[in-house]
PDB file of C-alpha atoms in Angstrom:
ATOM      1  CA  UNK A   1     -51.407 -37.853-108.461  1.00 45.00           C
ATOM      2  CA  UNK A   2     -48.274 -36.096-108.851  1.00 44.00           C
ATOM      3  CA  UNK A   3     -46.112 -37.590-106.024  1.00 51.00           C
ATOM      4  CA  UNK A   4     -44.287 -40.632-106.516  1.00 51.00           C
ATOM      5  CA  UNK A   5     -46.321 -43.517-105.268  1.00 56.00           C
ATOM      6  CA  UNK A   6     -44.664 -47.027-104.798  1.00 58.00           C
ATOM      7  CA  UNK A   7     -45.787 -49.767-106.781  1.00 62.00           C
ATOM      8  CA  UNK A   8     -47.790 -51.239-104.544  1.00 80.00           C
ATOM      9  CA  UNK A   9     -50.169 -48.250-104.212  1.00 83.00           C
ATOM     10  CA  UNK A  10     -53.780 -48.368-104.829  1.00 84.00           C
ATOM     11  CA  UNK A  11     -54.381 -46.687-108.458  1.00 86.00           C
ATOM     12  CA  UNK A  12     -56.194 -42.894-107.459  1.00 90.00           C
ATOM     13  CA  UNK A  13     -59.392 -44.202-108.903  1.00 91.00           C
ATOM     14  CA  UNK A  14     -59.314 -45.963-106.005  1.00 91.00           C
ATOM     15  CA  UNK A  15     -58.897 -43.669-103.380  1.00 91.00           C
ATOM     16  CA  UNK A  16     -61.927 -41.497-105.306  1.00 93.00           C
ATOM     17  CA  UNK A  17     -64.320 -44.535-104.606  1.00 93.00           C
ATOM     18  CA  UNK A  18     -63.092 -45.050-101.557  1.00 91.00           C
ATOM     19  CA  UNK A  19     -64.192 -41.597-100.951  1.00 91.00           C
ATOM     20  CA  UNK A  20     -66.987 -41.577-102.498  1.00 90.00           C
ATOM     21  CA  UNK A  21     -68.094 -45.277-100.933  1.00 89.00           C
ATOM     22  CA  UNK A  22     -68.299 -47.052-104.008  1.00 90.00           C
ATOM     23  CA  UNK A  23     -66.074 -49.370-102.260  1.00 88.00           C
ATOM     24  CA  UNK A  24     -66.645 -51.985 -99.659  1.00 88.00           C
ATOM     25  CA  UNK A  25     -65.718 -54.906 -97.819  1.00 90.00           C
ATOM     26  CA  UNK A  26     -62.396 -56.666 -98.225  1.00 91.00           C
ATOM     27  CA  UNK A  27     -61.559 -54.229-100.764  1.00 90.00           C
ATOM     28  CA  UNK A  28     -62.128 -50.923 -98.613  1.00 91.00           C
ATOM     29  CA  UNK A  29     -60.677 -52.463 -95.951  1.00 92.00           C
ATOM     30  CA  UNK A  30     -57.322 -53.398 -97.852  1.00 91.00           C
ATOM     31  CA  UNK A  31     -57.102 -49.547 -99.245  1.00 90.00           C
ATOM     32  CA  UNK A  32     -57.477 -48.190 -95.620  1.00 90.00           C
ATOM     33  CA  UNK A  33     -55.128 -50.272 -94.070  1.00 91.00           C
ATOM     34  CA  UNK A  34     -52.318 -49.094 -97.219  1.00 91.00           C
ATOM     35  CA  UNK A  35     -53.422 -45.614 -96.530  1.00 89.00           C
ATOM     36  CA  UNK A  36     -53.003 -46.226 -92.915  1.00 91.00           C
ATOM     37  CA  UNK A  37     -49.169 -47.222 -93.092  1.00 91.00           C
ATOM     38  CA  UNK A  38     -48.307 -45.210 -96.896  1.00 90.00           C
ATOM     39  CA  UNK A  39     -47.813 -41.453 -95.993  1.00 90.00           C
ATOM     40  CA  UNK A  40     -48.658 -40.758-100.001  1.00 90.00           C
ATOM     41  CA  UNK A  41     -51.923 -42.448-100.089  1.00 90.00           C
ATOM     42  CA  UNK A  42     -52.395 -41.240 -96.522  1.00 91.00           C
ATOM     43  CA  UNK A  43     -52.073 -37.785 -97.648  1.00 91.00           C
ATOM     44  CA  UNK A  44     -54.080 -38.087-100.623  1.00 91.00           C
ATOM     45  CA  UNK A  45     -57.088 -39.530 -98.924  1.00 90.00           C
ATOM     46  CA  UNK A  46     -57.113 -36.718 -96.328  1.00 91.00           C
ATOM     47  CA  UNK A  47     -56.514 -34.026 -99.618  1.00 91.00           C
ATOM     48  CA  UNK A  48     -59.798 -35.986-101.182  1.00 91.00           C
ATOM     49  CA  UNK A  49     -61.641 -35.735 -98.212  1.00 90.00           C
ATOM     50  CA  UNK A  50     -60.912 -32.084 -97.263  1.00 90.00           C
ATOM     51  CA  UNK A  51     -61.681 -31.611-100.749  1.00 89.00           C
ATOM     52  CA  UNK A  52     -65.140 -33.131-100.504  1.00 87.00           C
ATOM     53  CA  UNK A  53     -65.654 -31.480 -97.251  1.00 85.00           C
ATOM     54  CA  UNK A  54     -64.718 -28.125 -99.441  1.00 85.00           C
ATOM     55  CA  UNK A  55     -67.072 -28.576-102.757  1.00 83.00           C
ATOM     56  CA  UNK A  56     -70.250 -29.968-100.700  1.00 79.00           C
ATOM     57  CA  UNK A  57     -69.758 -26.564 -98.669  1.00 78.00           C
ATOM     58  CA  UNK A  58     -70.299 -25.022-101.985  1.00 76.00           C
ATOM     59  CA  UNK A  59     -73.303 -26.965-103.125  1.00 67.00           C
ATOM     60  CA  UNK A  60     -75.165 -25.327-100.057  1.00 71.00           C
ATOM     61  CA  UNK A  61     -73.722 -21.809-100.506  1.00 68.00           C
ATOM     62  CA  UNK A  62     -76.333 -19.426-101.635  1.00 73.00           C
ATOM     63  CA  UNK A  63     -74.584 -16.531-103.662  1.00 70.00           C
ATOM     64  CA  UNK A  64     -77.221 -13.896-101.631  1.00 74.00           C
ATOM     65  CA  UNK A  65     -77.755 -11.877-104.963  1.00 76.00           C
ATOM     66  CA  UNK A  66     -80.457 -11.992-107.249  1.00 79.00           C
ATOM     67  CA  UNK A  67     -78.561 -12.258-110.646  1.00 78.00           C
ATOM     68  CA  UNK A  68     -82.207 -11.617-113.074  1.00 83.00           C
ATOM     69  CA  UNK A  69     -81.863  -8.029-111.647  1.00 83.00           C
ATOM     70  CA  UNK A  70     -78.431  -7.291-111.884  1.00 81.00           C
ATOM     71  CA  UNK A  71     -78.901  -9.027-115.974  1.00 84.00           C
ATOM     72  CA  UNK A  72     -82.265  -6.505-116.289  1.00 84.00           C
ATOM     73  CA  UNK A  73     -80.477  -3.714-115.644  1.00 82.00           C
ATOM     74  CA  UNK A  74     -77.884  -3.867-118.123  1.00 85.00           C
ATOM     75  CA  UNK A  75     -79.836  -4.871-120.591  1.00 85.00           C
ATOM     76  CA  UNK A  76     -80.753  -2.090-123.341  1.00 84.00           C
ATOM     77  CA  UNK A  77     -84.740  -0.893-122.475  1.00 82.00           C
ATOM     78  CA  UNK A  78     -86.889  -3.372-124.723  1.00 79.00           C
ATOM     79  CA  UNK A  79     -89.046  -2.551-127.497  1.00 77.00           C
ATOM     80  CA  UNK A  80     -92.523  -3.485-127.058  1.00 76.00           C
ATOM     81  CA  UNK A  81     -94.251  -3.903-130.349  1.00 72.00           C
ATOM     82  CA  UNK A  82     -97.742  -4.257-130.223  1.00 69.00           C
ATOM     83  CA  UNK A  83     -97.871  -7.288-132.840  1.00 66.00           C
ATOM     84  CA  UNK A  84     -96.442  -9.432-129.421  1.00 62.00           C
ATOM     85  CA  UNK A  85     -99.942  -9.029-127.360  1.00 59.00           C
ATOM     86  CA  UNK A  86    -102.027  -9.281-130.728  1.00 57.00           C
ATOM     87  CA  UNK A  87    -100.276 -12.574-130.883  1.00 58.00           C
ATOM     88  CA  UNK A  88    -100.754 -13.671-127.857  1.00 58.00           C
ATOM     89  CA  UNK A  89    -104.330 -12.960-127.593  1.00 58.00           C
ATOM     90  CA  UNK A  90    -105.184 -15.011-131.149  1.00 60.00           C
ATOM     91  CA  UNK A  91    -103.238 -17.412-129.270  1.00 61.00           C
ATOM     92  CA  UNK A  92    -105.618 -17.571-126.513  1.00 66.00           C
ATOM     93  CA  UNK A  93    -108.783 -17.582-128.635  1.00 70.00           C
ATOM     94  CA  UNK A  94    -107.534 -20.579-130.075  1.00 73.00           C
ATOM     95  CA  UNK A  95    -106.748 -22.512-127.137  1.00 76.00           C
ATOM     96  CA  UNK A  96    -110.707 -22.070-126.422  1.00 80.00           C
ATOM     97  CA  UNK A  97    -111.896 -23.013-130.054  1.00 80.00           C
ATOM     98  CA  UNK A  98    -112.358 -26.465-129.110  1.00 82.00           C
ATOM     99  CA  UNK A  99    -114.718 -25.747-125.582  1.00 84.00           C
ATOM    100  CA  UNK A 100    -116.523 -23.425-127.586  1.00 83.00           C
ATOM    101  CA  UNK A 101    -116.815 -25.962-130.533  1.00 88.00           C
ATOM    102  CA  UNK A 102    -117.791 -28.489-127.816  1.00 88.00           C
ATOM    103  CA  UNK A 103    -120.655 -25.837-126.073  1.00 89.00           C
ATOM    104  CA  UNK A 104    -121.948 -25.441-129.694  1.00 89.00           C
ATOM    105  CA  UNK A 105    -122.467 -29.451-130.364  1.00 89.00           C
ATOM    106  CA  UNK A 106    -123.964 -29.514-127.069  1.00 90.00           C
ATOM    107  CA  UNK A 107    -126.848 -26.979-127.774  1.00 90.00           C
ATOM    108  CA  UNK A 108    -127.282 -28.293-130.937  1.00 88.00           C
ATOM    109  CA  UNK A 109    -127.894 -31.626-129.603  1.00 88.00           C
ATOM    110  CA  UNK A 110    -130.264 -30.119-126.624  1.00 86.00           C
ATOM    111  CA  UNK A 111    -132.560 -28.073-129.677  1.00 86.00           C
ATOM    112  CA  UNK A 112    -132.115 -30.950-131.383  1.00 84.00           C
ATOM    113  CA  UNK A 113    -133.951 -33.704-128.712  1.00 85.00           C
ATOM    114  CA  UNK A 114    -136.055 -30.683-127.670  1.00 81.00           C
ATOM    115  CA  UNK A 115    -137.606 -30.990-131.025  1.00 81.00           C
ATOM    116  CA  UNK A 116    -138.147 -34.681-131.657  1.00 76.00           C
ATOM    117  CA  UNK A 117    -139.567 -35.305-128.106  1.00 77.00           C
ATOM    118  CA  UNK A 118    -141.475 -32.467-127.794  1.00 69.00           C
ATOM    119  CA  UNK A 119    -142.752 -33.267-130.524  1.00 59.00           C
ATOM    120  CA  UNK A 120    -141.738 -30.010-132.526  1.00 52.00           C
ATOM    121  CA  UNK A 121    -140.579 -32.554-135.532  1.00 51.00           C
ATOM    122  CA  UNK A 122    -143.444 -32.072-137.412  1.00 53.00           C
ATOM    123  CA  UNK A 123    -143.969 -28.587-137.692  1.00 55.00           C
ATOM    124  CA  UNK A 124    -147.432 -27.080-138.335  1.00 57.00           C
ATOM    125  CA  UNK A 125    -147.643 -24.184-140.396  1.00 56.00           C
ATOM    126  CA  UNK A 126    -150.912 -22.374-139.679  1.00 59.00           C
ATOM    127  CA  UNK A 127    -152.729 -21.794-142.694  1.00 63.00           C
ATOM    128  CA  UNK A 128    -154.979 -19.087-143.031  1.00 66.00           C
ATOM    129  CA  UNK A 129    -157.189 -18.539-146.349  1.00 66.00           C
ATOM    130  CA  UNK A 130    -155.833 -15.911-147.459  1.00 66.00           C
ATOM    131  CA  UNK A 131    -152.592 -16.952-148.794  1.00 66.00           C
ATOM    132  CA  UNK A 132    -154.819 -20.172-150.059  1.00 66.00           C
ATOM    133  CA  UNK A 133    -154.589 -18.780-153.449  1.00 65.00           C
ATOM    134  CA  UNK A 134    -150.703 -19.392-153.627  1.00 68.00           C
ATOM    135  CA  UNK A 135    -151.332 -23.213-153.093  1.00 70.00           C
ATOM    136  CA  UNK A 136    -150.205 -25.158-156.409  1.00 67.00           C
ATOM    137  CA  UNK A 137    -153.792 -25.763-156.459  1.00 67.00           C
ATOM    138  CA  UNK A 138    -155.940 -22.942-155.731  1.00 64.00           C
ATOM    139  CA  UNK A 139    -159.117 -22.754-153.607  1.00 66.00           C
ATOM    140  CA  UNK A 140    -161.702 -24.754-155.004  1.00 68.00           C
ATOM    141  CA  UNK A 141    -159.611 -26.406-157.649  1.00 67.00           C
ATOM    142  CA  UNK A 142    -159.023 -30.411-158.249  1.00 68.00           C
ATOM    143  CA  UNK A 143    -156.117 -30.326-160.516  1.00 68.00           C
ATOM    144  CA  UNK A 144    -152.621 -29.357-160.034  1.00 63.00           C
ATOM    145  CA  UNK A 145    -151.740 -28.781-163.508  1.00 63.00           C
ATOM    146  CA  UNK A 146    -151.724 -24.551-164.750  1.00 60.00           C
ATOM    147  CA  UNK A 147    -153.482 -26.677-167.862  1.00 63.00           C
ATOM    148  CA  UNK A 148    -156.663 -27.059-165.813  1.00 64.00           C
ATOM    149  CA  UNK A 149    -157.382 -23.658-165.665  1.00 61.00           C
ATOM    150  CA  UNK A 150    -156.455 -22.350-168.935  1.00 60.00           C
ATOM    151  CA  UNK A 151    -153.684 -20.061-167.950  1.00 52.00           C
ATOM    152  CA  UNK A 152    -150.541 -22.595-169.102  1.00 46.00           C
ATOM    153  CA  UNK A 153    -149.536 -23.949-171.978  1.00 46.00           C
TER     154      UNK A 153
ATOM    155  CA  UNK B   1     -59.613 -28.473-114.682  1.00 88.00           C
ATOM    156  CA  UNK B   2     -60.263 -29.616-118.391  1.00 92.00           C
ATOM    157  CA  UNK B   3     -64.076 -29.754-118.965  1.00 92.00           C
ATOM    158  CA  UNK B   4     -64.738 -32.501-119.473  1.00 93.00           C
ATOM    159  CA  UNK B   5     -63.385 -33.642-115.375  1.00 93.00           C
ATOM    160  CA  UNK B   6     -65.139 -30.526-114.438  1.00 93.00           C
ATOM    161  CA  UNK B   7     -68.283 -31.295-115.222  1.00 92.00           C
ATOM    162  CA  UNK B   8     -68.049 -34.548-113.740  1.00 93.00           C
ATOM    163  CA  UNK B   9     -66.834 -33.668-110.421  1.00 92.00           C
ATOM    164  CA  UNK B  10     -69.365 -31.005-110.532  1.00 91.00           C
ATOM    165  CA  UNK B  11     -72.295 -33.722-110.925  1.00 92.00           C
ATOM    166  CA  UNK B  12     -70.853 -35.232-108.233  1.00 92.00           C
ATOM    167  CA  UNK B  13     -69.985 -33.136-105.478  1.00 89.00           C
ATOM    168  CA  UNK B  14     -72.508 -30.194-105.901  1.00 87.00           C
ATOM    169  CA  UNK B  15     -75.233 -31.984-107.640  1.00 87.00           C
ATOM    170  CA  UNK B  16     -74.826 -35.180-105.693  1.00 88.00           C
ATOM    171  CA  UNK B  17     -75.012 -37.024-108.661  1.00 92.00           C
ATOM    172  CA  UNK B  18     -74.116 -40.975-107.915  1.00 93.00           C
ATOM    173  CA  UNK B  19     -71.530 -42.262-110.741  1.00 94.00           C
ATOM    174  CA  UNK B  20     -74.412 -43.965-113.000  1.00 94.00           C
ATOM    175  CA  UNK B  21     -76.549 -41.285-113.023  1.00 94.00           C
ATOM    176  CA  UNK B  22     -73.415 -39.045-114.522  1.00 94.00           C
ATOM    177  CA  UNK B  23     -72.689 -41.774-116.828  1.00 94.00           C
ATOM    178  CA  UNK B  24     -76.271 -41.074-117.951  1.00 94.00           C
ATOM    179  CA  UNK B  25     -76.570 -37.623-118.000  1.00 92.00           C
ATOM    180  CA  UNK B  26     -72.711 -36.845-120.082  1.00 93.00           C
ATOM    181  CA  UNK B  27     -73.254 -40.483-122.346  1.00 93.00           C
ATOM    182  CA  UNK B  28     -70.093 -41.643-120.970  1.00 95.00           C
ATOM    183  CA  UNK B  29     -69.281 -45.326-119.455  1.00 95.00           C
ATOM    184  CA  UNK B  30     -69.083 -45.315-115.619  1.00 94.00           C
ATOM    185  CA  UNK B  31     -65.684 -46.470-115.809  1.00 94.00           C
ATOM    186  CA  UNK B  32     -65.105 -42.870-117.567  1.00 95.00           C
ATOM    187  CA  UNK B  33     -67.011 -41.196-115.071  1.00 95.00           C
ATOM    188  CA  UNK B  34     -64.554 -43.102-112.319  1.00 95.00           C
ATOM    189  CA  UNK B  35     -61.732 -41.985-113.841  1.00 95.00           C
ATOM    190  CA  UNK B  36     -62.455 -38.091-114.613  1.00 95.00           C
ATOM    191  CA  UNK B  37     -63.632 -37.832-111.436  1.00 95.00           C
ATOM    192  CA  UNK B  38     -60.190 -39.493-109.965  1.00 94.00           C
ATOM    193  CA  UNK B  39     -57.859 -37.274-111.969  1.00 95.00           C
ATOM    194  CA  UNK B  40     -60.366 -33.660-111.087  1.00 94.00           C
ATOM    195  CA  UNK B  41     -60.002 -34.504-107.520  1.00 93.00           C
ATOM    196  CA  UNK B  42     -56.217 -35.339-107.937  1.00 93.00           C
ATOM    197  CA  UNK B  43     -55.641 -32.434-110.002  1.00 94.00           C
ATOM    198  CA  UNK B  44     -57.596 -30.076-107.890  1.00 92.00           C
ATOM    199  CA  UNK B  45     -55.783 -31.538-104.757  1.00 90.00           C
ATOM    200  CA  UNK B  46     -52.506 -30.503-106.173  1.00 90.00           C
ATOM    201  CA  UNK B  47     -53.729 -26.953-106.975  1.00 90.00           C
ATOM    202  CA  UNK B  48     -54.851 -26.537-103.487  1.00 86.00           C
ATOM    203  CA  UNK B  49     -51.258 -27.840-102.217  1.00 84.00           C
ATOM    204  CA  UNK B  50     -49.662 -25.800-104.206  1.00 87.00           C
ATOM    205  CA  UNK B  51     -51.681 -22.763-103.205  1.00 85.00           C
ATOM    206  CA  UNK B  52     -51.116 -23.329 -99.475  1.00 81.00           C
ATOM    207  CA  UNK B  53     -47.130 -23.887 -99.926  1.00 77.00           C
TER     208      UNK B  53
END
């Protein structure tokens, strides 16, 4: 506060909570009845609250211009290098790694059951005779040894 | 207005800020916050006086 205040003033701080109703009871009541009779503090409390009046005023001002526009347009022309979408599209592959990682496990699993209950864990390989002669132990034969049949030694 | 009252009387009278929540937000005690605010509006009260005479 730059005027003179006597002595017995309330210290400015004051006058801003009073303003700002941080202050109550005895206490508010005590500032408004100096501020009543002291043409300083009198003044200053009606300077605070024009002031207030003034700055809330602001706070609901629009400025009616769209300042991204008027910043695009003086801005040089941007280069567009084509690593930027590359990136962004490994970017995006990634983010569905783990659904697709998920989907996997989950028709694993399905084949999986599919098998065992239907019964498709023992598999059956149909023999025919033909390829009976590729058996460790050809058609007819008792031993498994080549030493059986005279051909290994 | 230094900076330092300016952004506190900012907080307060456009953001609506109450006096703990600036004490928060600038890491300040409120007791700071009291004062800035105090000398901002005292300073900017001047300013405007001065203007109109």
């Amino acid at each position: 506060m730059k005027r003179d205040a006597p002595h017995d003033c309330p210290r400015i701080e004051a006058l801003s909570l009073l303003i700002d109703d941080e202050i109550s009871g005895s206490a508010r009541r005590d500032i408004e009845a100096h501020a009543a009779s002291c043409p300083i503090c009198g003044a200053t409390l009606r300077d605070f609250g024009e002031l207030r009046g003034t700055l809330g005023a602001l706070g609901r001002t629009s400025a009616g211009i769209d300042i991204a526009a008027l910043i695009d347009e003086r801005l040089p022309p941007r280069p567009a290098p084509a690593a930027r979408p590359a990136r962004r599209r490994r970017g995006w592959r990634w983010q569905l790694a783990p659904a697709g990682l998920a989907a996997a496990g989950v028709l694993a699993t399905g084949a999986y059951l599919g098998m065992v209950l239907g019964g498709g864990g023992a598999v059956t390989v149909a023999r025919t005779p033909a390829v009976a002669v590729f058996d460790a132990v050809p058609p007819g034969g008792l031993c498994v040894a080549p030493v059986c049949y005279g051909g290994g030694r | 207005l230094p900076a330092e009252q300016r952004q506190a009387i900012l907080l307060r009278e456009i953001e609506g800020l109450s006096y703990a929540e600036i004490s928060t937000v600038l890491d300040i005690h409120e007791g700071t916050v009291k004062s800035r605010i105090a000398r901002a509006r005292a300073a900017l009260a001047s300013a405007v006086r001065e203007s109109e005479s």
